[in-house]
Coordinates of C-alpha atoms and ligand atoms in Angstrom, one line a residue:
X110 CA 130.0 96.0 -84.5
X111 CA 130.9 92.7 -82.9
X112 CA 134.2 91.7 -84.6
X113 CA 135.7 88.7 -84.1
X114 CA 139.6 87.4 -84.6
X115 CA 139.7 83.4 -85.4
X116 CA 143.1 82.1 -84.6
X117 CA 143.8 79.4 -87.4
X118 CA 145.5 76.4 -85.8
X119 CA 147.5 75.9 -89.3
X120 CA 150.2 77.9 -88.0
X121 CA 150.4 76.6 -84.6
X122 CA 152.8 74.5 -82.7
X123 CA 151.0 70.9 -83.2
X124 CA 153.1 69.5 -80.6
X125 CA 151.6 71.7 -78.3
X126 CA 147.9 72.1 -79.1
X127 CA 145.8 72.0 -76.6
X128 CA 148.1 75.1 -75.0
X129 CA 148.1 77.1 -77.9
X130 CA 144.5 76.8 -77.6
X131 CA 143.8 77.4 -74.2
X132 CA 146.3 80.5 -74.8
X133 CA 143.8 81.6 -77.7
X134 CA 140.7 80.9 -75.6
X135 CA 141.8 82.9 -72.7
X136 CA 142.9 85.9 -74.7
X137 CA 139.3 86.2 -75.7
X138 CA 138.9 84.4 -79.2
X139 CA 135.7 82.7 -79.3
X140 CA 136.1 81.3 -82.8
X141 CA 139.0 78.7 -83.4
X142 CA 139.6 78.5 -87.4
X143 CA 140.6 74.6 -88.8
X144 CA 142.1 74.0 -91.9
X145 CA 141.1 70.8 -93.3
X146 CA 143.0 69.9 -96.8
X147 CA 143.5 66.7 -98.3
X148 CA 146.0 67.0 -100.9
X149 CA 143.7 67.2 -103.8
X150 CA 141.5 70.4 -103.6
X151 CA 144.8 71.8 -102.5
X152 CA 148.2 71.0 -102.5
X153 CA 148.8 70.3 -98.9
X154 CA 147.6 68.1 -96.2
X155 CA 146.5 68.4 -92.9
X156 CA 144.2 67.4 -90.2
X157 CA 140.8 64.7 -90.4
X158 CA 138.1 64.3 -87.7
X159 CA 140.4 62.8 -85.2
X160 CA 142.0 65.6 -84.3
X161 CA 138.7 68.2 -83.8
X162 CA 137.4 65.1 -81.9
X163 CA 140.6 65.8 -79.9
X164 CA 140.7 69.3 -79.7
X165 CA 136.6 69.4 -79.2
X166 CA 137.3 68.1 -75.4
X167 CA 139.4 70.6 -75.0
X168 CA 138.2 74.0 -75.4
X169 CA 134.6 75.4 -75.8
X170 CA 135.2 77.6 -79.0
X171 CA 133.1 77.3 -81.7
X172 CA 135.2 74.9 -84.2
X173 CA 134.9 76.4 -87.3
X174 CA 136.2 73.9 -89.8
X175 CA 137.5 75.1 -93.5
X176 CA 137.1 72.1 -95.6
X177 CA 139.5 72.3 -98.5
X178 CA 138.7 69.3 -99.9
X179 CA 136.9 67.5 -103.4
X180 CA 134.6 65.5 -101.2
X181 CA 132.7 67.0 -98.1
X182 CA 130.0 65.5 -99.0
X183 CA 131.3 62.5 -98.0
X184 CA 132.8 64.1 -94.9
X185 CA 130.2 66.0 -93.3
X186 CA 128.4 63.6 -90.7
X187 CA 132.5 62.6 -89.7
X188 CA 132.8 66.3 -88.8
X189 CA 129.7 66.7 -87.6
X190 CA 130.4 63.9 -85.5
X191 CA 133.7 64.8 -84.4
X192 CA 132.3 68.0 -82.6
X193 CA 132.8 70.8 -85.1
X194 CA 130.5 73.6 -85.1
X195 CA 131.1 75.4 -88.3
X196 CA 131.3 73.6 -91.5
X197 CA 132.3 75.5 -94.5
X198 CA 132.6 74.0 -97.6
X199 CA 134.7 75.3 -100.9
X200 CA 131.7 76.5 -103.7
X201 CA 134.4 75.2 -106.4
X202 CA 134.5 71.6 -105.5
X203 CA 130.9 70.7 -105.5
X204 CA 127.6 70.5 -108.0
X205 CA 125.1 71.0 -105.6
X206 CA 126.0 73.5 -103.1
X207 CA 122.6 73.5 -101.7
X208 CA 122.0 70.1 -101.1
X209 CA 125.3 70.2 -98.8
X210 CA 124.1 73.4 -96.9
X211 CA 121.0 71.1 -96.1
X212 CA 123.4 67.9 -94.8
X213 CA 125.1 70.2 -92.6
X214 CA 122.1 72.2 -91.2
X215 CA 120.5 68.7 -90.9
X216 CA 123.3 68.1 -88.6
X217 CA 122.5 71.7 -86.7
X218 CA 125.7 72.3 -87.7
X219 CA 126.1 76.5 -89.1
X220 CA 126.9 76.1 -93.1
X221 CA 129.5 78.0 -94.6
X222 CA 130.5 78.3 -98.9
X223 CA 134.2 79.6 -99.4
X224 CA 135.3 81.4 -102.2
X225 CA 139.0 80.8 -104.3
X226 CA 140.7 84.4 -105.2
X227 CA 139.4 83.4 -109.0
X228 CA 136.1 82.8 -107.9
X229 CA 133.5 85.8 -108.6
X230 CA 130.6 86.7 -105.3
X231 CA 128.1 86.4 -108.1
X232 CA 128.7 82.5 -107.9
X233 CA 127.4 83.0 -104.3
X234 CA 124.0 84.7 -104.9
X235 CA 121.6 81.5 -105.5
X236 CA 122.8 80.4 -102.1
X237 CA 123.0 83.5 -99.7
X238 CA 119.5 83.0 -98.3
X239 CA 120.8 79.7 -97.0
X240 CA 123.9 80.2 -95.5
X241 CA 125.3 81.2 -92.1
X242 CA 128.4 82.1 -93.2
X243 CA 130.4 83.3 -96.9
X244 CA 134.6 82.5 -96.2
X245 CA 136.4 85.2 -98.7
X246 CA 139.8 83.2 -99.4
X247 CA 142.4 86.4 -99.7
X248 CA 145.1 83.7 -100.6
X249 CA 145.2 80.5 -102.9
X250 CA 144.1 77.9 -100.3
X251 CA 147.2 75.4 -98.9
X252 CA 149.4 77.3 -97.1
X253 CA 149.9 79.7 -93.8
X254 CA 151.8 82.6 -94.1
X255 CA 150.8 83.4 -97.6
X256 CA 150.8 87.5 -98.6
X257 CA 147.2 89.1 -98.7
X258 CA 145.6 89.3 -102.4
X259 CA 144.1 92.7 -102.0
X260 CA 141.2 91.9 -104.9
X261 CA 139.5 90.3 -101.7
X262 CA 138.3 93.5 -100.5
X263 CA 136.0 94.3 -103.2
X264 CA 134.7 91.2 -102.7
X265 CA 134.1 92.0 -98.9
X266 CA 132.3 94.9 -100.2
X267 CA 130.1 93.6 -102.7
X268 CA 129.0 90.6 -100.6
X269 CA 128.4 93.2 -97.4
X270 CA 126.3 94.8 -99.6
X271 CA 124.3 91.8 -101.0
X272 CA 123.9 90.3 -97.1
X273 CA 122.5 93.4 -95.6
X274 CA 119.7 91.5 -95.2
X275 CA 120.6 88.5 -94.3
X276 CA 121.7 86.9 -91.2
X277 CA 125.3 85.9 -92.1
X278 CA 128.7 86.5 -91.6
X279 CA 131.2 87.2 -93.9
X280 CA 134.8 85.6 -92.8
X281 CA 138.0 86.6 -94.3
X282 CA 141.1 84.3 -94.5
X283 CA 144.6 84.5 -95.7
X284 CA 147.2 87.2 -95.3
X285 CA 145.7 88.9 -92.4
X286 CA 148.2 90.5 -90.3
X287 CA 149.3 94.0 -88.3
X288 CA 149.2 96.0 -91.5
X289 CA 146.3 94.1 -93.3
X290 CA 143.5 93.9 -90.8
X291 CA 142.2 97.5 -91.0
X292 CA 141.3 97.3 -94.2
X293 CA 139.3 93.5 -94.0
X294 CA 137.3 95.2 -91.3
X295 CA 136.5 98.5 -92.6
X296 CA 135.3 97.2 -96.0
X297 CA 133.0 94.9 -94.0
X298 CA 134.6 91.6 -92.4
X299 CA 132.1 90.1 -89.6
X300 CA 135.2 87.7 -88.6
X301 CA 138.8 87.8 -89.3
X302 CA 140.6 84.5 -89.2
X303 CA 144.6 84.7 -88.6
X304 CA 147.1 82.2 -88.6
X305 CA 150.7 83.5 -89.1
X306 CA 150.0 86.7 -87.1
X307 CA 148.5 85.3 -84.2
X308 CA 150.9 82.0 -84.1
X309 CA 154.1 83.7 -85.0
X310 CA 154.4 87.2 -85.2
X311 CA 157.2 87.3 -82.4
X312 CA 154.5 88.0 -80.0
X313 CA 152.8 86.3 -77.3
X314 CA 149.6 84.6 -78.6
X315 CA 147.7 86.8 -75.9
X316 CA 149.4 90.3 -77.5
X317 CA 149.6 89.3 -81.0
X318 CA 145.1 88.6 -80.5
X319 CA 146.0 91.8 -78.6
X320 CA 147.6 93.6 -81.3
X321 CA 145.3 92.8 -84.1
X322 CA 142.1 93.9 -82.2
X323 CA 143.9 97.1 -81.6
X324 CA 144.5 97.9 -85.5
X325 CA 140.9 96.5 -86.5
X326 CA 140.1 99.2 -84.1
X327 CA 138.1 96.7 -81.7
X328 CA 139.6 98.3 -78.6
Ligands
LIG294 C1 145.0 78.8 -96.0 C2 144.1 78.6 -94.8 C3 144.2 79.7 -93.8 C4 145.6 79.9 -93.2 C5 145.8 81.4 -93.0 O1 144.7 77.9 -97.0 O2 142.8 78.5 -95.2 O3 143.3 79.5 -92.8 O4 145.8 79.2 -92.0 O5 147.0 81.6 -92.5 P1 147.7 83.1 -92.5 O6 146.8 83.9 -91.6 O7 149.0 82.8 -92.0 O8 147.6 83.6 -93.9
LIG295 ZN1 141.2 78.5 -93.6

């Protein structure tokens, strides 16, 4: 099993980005996790294109960008453009679901479909054969440090079970920390993305990454 942590830049020092990155990068994370939000889909806002275009010559981890927004349609060639990798839209904020997960592969960019806490997996099925990747949302989308939502690991279950023969991850977000992780991976997590307890768990970066691959059992 090839388990990966995904540091989500959310709870990191922004005035200091390109080392908290670096740090991430050279304690092994492959994956970096961006939250995109634009104050509509979700309460908060946070980072456009510009930034990944910024952060993009920086590091070689696969961006993977979390669009919590009402439009990506109209976003996707920007990201695309900008130098993110991943591009994983919310499943609640568009009609056509399929027609997006052709933009993006269009743009040989992997597609991803995220799923709220309210929303069921069986909302997912018509489009598993297409994607690269399902995001389980353990919290309400809009804010780090948020307290796991433990319905999320039936829903790991059920869509392991569903994907077995398919080629795609499943990524978990929200609320993952020292006592949560265990449980993501062992009901079937492909990727674990973690923001508070990676950023500011009182550890190091490099020990907190440390820490967590240690309780997911990964070393
Ligand atoms: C929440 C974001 C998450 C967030 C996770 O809307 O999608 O990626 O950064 O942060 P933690 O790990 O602190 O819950
Ligand atoms: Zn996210």
């Amino acid at each position: 099993m090839n388990i990966e942590i995904a540091p989500s830049i959310l709870s990191a020092d922004f005035s200091n980005l390109a080392n908290e990155i670096k740090k991430c990068e050279k304690a092994g994370a492959r994956i970096l996790h961006i939250d995109v939000m634009d104050g509509h889909f979700v309460p908060n806002i946070t980072i456009g294109p510009v930034v990944i275009e910024s952060l993009r010559k920086k590091t070689k981890m696969i961006l993977d960008t979390h669009l919590m927004i009402t439009e990506p349609k109209k976003y996707i060639e920007p990201f695309a453009k900008a130098g993110s990798d991943w591009l994983t839209f919310h499943i609640e904020a568009v009609k056509n679901p399929s027609a997006l997960i052709k933009k993006i592969k269009s743009l040989k960019l992997k597609a991803g479909i995220s799923i709220n806490p309210a929303t069921p997996v069986s909302k997912l099925s018509k489009y598993l054969k297409e994607l690269d990747l399902v995001l389980v949302m353990s919290v309400n989308p809009g804010f780090g440090g948020q307290g796991f939502i433990p319905s999320a690991l039936k829903k790991i279950s059920d869509l392991k079970k569903l994907t077995k023969n398919e080629n795609i991850k499943i990524s978990v977000d929200g609320g993952i920390n020292f006592d949560t992780i265990s449980d993501v991976v062992k009901v079937g997590a492909d990727i674990v993305v973690a923001g508070n307890s990676v950023f500011r768990s009182g550890l190091s970066i490099a020990r907190s990454i440390k820490k967590l691959k240690v309780l997911a059992n990964l070393e």
